[in-house]
Amino acid sequence: MRKLKRYVAALSVTAAAVIGSAPAAGAADYPWYPFDGIKSNWTCSDTVKQDRAYIQQCVIVSGIAYQGATIITTNTSVNAQSYTSAIKNRVSDGRVSCAGTISDETVLCLSETLRAAHGSYVQGAAEVIVGATGPVWHKSPTVPIK
């Protein structure tokens, strides 16, 4: 039953990234979600090496909806945590914490899905901790809501 709930949650969030919605985030941590590739409505930073992982920060925009997306890839086993947020006009919101061990895979952490008025500028951001390294900030390029 527990596996089924995790599978349904992962499937819902993966679908949410494509259509522009995600579950509301509370104080609880979320698991890492499966990553199945960058879509056409994602704008991402270059990939950056942090300790034993590679980090890429994105913002997903669908109409006036947007959310931050943190992609972490590793070819070893490493403990990692990402505090992923969405930023609108330089104000951060929708922060979600994903944490756990990543083993030779690529995973995804999504912020809450938020709304912005046309003409707003949005981006994704995350404070990422990998292994014993301190937190490092990663930001996507800023994009306008058209």
PDB file of C-alpha atoms in Angstrom:
ATOM      1  CA  MET A   1       0.000   0.000   0.000  1.00  0.00           C
ATOM      2  CA  ARG A   2       2.846   2.362   0.859  1.00  0.00           C
ATOM      3  CA  LYS A   3       4.550   1.703  -2.496  1.00  0.00           C
ATOM      4  CA  LEU A   4       1.261   2.346  -4.292  1.00  0.00           C
ATOM      5  CA  LYS A   5       0.833   5.712  -2.533  1.00  0.00           C
ATOM      6  CA  ARG A   6       4.416   6.717  -3.394  1.00  0.00           C
ATOM      7  CA  TYR A   7       3.925   5.630  -7.004  1.00  0.00           C
ATOM      8  CA  VAL A   8       0.658   7.594  -7.322  1.00  0.00           C
ATOM      9  CA  ALA A   9       2.292  10.662  -5.734  1.00  0.00           C
ATOM     10  CA  ALA A  10       5.290  10.443  -8.066  1.00  0.00           C
ATOM     11  CA  LEU A  11       3.066   9.974 -11.092  1.00  0.00           C
ATOM     12  CA  SER A  12       0.908  12.956 -10.088  1.00  0.00           C
ATOM     13  CA  VAL A  13       3.881  15.265  -9.652  1.00  0.00           C
ATOM     14  CA  THR A  14       5.558  14.113 -12.859  1.00  0.00           C
ATOM     15  CA  ALA A  15       2.330  14.869 -14.714  1.00  0.00           C
ATOM     16  CA  ALA A  16       2.070  18.160 -12.824  1.00  0.00           C
ATOM     17  CA  ALA A  17       5.395  19.321 -14.235  1.00  0.00           C
ATOM     18  CA  VAL A  18       4.026  18.945 -17.733  1.00  0.00           C
ATOM     19  CA  ILE A  19       0.634  20.615 -17.150  1.00  0.00           C
ATOM     20  CA  GLY A  20       1.678  23.275 -14.648  1.00  0.00           C
ATOM     21  CA  SER A  21       0.356  22.108 -11.291  1.00  0.00           C
ATOM     22  CA  ALA A  22       1.745  20.324  -8.268  1.00  0.00           C
ATOM     23  CA  PRO A  23       0.550  19.366  -4.823  1.00  0.00           C
ATOM     24  CA  ALA A  24       0.556  22.097  -2.224  1.00  0.00           C
ATOM     25  CA  ALA A  25       3.649  21.908  -0.074  1.00  0.00           C
ATOM     26  CA  GLY A  26       3.536  21.958   3.680  1.00  0.00           C
ATOM     27  CA  ALA A  27       6.317  21.629   6.199  1.00  0.00           C
ATOM     28  CA  ALA A  28       6.875  17.970   5.304  1.00  0.00           C
ATOM     29  CA  ASP A  29       9.651  16.830   2.994  1.00  0.00           C
ATOM     30  CA  TYR A  30       8.812  15.386  -0.405  1.00  0.00           C
ATOM     31  CA  PRO A  31      10.632  12.469  -1.995  1.00  0.00           C
ATOM     32  CA  TRP A  32      12.741  12.789  -5.120  1.00  0.00           C
ATOM     33  CA  TYR A  33      10.579  12.383  -8.202  1.00  0.00           C
ATOM     34  CA  PRO A  34      11.559  10.428 -11.314  1.00  0.00           C
ATOM     35  CA  PHE A  35      12.993  12.606 -14.074  1.00  0.00           C
ATOM     36  CA  ASP A  36      12.010  11.949 -17.667  1.00  0.00           C
ATOM     37  CA  GLY A  37      13.589  14.847 -19.521  1.00  0.00           C
ATOM     38  CA  ILE A  38      13.376  18.604 -20.002  1.00  0.00           C
ATOM     39  CA  LYS A  39      10.212  19.719 -21.801  1.00  0.00           C
ATOM     40  CA  SER A  40       9.753  22.605 -24.240  1.00  0.00           C
ATOM     41  CA  ASN A  41       8.206  24.865 -21.554  1.00  0.00           C
ATOM     42  CA  TRP A  42      11.260  24.534 -19.261  1.00  0.00           C
ATOM     43  CA  THR A  43      14.055  27.146 -19.172  1.00  0.00           C
ATOM     44  CA  CYS A  44      17.173  25.783 -17.481  1.00  0.00           C
ATOM     45  CA  SER A  45      20.591  26.852 -16.282  1.00  0.00           C
ATOM     46  CA  ASP A  46      23.780  25.166 -17.363  1.00  0.00           C
ATOM     47  CA  THR A  47      24.628  21.990 -15.464  1.00  0.00           C
ATOM     48  CA  VAL A  48      26.980  22.604 -12.517  1.00  0.00           C
ATOM     49  CA  LYS A  49      29.052  20.043 -10.587  1.00  0.00           C
ATOM     50  CA  GLN A  50      28.534  20.102  -6.830  1.00  0.00           C
ATOM     51  CA  ASP A  51      30.512  17.507  -4.859  1.00  0.00           C
ATOM     52  CA  ARG A  52      29.563  14.128  -6.425  1.00  0.00           C
ATOM     53  CA  ALA A  53      26.436  15.374  -8.207  1.00  0.00           C
ATOM     54  CA  TYR A  54      25.449  17.526 -11.176  1.00  0.00           C
ATOM     55  CA  ILE A  55      22.777  20.178 -10.618  1.00  0.00           C
ATOM     56  CA  GLN A  56      20.578  21.937 -13.144  1.00  0.00           C
ATOM     57  CA  GLN A  57      17.989  24.536 -12.120  1.00  0.00           C
ATOM     58  CA  CYS A  58      14.900  25.233 -14.211  1.00  0.00           C
ATOM     59  CA  VAL A  59      11.702  27.229 -14.265  1.00  0.00           C
ATOM     60  CA  ILE A  60       8.608  25.662 -15.839  1.00  0.00           C
ATOM     61  CA  VAL A  61       6.053  28.051 -17.371  1.00  0.00           C
ATOM     62  CA  SER A  62       2.613  27.131 -18.671  1.00  0.00           C
ATOM     63  CA  GLY A  63       0.432  30.173 -19.403  1.00  0.00           C
ATOM     64  CA  ILE A  64       0.492  32.195 -16.180  1.00  0.00           C
ATOM     65  CA  ALA A  65       1.458  29.173 -14.029  1.00  0.00           C
ATOM     66  CA  TYR A  66       5.089  28.595 -13.096  1.00  0.00           C
ATOM     67  CA  GLN A  67       7.218  26.475 -10.760  1.00  0.00           C
ATOM     68  CA  GLY A  68      10.862  25.815  -9.953  1.00  0.00           C
ATOM     69  CA  ALA A  69      12.464  22.480 -10.846  1.00  0.00           C
ATOM     70  CA  THR A  70      15.778  21.176  -9.539  1.00  0.00           C
ATOM     71  CA  ILE A  71      17.410  18.298 -11.441  1.00  0.00           C
ATOM     72  CA  ILE A  72      20.149  16.315  -9.677  1.00  0.00           C
ATOM     73  CA  THR A  73      22.204  13.615 -11.410  1.00  0.00           C
ATOM     74  CA  THR A  74      24.759  11.338  -9.774  1.00  0.00           C
ATOM     75  CA  ASN A  75      26.622   8.201 -10.816  1.00  0.00           C
ATOM     76  CA  THR A  76      27.264   7.151  -7.223  1.00  0.00           C
ATOM     77  CA  SER A  77      25.258   6.983  -4.008  1.00  0.00           C
ATOM     78  CA  VAL A  78      24.993  10.333  -2.246  1.00  0.00           C
ATOM     79  CA  ASN A  79      22.706  11.937   0.309  1.00  0.00           C
ATOM     80  CA  ALA A  80      21.229  15.188  -0.972  1.00  0.00           C
ATOM     81  CA  GLN A  81      18.666  17.815  -0.070  1.00  0.00           C
ATOM     82  CA  SER A  82      17.113  20.533  -2.219  1.00  0.00           C
ATOM     83  CA  TYR A  83      15.032  23.486  -1.067  1.00  0.00           C
ATOM     84  CA  THR A  84      13.399  24.325  -4.396  1.00  0.00           C
ATOM     85  CA  SER A  85      11.503  27.608  -4.853  1.00  0.00           C
ATOM     86  CA  ALA A  86       9.817  29.659  -7.524  1.00  0.00           C
ATOM     87  CA  ILE A  87      10.658  33.357  -7.792  1.00  0.00           C
ATOM     88  CA  LYS A  88       8.381  36.081  -9.174  1.00  0.00           C
ATOM     89  CA  ASN A  89       9.704  39.611  -9.625  1.00  0.00           C
ATOM     90  CA  ARG A  90      12.592  38.841  -7.217  1.00  0.00           C
ATOM     91  CA  VAL A  91      10.324  37.426  -4.470  1.00  0.00           C
ATOM     92  CA  SER A  92      10.721  33.751  -3.543  1.00  0.00           C
ATOM     93  CA  ASP A  93       7.684  31.576  -2.790  1.00  0.00           C
ATOM     94  CA  GLY A  94       6.411  28.012  -3.031  1.00  0.00           C
ATOM     95  CA  ARG A  95       9.450  26.450  -1.334  1.00  0.00           C
ATOM     96  CA  VAL A  96       9.508  22.646  -1.182  1.00  0.00           C
ATOM     97  CA  SER A  97      12.132  20.452   0.471  1.00  0.00           C
ATOM     98  CA  CYS A  98      13.155  17.158  -1.158  1.00  0.00           C
ATOM     99  CA  ALA A  99      15.666  14.919   0.583  1.00  0.00           C
ATOM    100  CA  GLY A 100      17.130  11.459   0.573  1.00  0.00           C
ATOM    101  CA  THR A 101      19.736   9.207  -0.945  1.00  0.00           C
ATOM    102  CA  ILE A 102      20.260   9.352  -4.712  1.00  0.00           C
ATOM    103  CA  SER A 103      21.951   6.297  -6.213  1.00  0.00           C
ATOM    104  CA  ASP A 104      23.243   6.425  -9.785  1.00  0.00           C
ATOM    105  CA  GLU A 105      20.192   8.229 -11.185  1.00  0.00           C
ATOM    106  CA  THR A 106      18.656  11.556 -12.136  1.00  0.00           C
ATOM    107  CA  VAL A 107      15.920  12.930  -9.877  1.00  0.00           C
ATOM    108  CA  LEU A 108      13.654  15.959  -9.734  1.00  0.00           C
ATOM    109  CA  CYS A 109      12.391  18.288  -6.992  1.00  0.00           C
ATOM    110  CA  LEU A 110       9.477  20.604  -7.840  1.00  0.00           C
ATOM    111  CA  SER A 111       8.366  23.753  -6.016  1.00  0.00           C
ATOM    112  CA  GLU A 112       4.714  24.550  -5.555  1.00  0.00           C
ATOM    113  CA  THR A 113       2.953  25.732  -8.699  1.00  0.00           C
ATOM    114  CA  LEU A 114       2.209  29.449  -8.519  1.00  0.00           C
ATOM    115  CA  ARG A 115       0.478  32.029 -10.719  1.00  0.00           C
ATOM    116  CA  ALA A 116       1.833  35.327 -12.048  1.00  0.00           C
ATOM    117  CA  ALA A 117       0.321  38.235 -13.942  1.00  0.00           C
ATOM    118  CA  HIS A 118       1.298  38.810 -17.549  1.00  0.00           C
ATOM    119  CA  GLY A 119       4.482  40.892 -17.656  1.00  0.00           C
ATOM    120  CA  SER A 120       5.917  39.344 -14.475  1.00  0.00           C
ATOM    121  CA  TYR A 121       9.387  37.812 -14.511  1.00  0.00           C
ATOM    122  CA  VAL A 122       9.864  34.352 -12.991  1.00  0.00           C
ATOM    123  CA  GLN A 123      12.681  31.902 -12.305  1.00  0.00           C
ATOM    124  CA  GLY A 124      13.423  28.732 -10.364  1.00  0.00           C
ATOM    125  CA  ALA A 125      15.927  28.645  -7.518  1.00  0.00           C
ATOM    126  CA  ALA A 126      17.223  26.081  -5.057  1.00  0.00           C
ATOM    127  CA  GLU A 127      19.547  25.796  -2.120  1.00  0.00           C
ATOM    128  CA  VAL A 128      21.159  22.374  -2.602  1.00  0.00           C
ATOM    129  CA  ILE A 129      23.203  20.307  -0.150  1.00  0.00           C
ATOM    130  CA  VAL A 130      25.089  17.298  -1.523  1.00  0.00           C
ATOM    131  CA  GLY A 131      27.020  14.954   0.771  1.00  0.00           C
ATOM    132  CA  ALA A 132      29.120  16.928   3.239  1.00  0.00           C
ATOM    133  CA  THR A 133      29.210  20.158   1.189  1.00  0.00           C
ATOM    134  CA  GLY A 134      27.518  23.246   2.494  1.00  0.00           C
ATOM    135  CA  PRO A 135      24.462  24.679   0.769  1.00  0.00           C
ATOM    136  CA  VAL A 136      24.939  26.126  -2.722  1.00  0.00           C
ATOM    137  CA  TRP A 137      22.371  28.320  -4.482  1.00  0.00           C
ATOM    138  CA  HIS A 138      21.381  27.492  -8.065  1.00  0.00           C
ATOM    139  CA  LYS A 139      19.126  29.715 -10.211  1.00  0.00           C
ATOM    140  CA  SER A 140      17.507  29.307 -13.606  1.00  0.00           C
ATOM    141  CA  PRO A 141      17.469  32.078 -16.171  1.00  0.00           C
ATOM    142  CA  THR A 142      14.677  34.629 -15.629  1.00  0.00           C
ATOM    143  CA  VAL A 143      11.786  34.454 -18.105  1.00  0.00           C
ATOM    144  CA  PRO A 144       8.763  36.711 -18.680  1.00  0.00           C
ATOM    145  CA  ILE A 145       5.164  35.577 -18.304  1.00  0.00           C
ATOM    146  CA  LYS A 146       3.667  36.450 -21.680  1.00  0.00           C
TER     147      LYS A 146
END
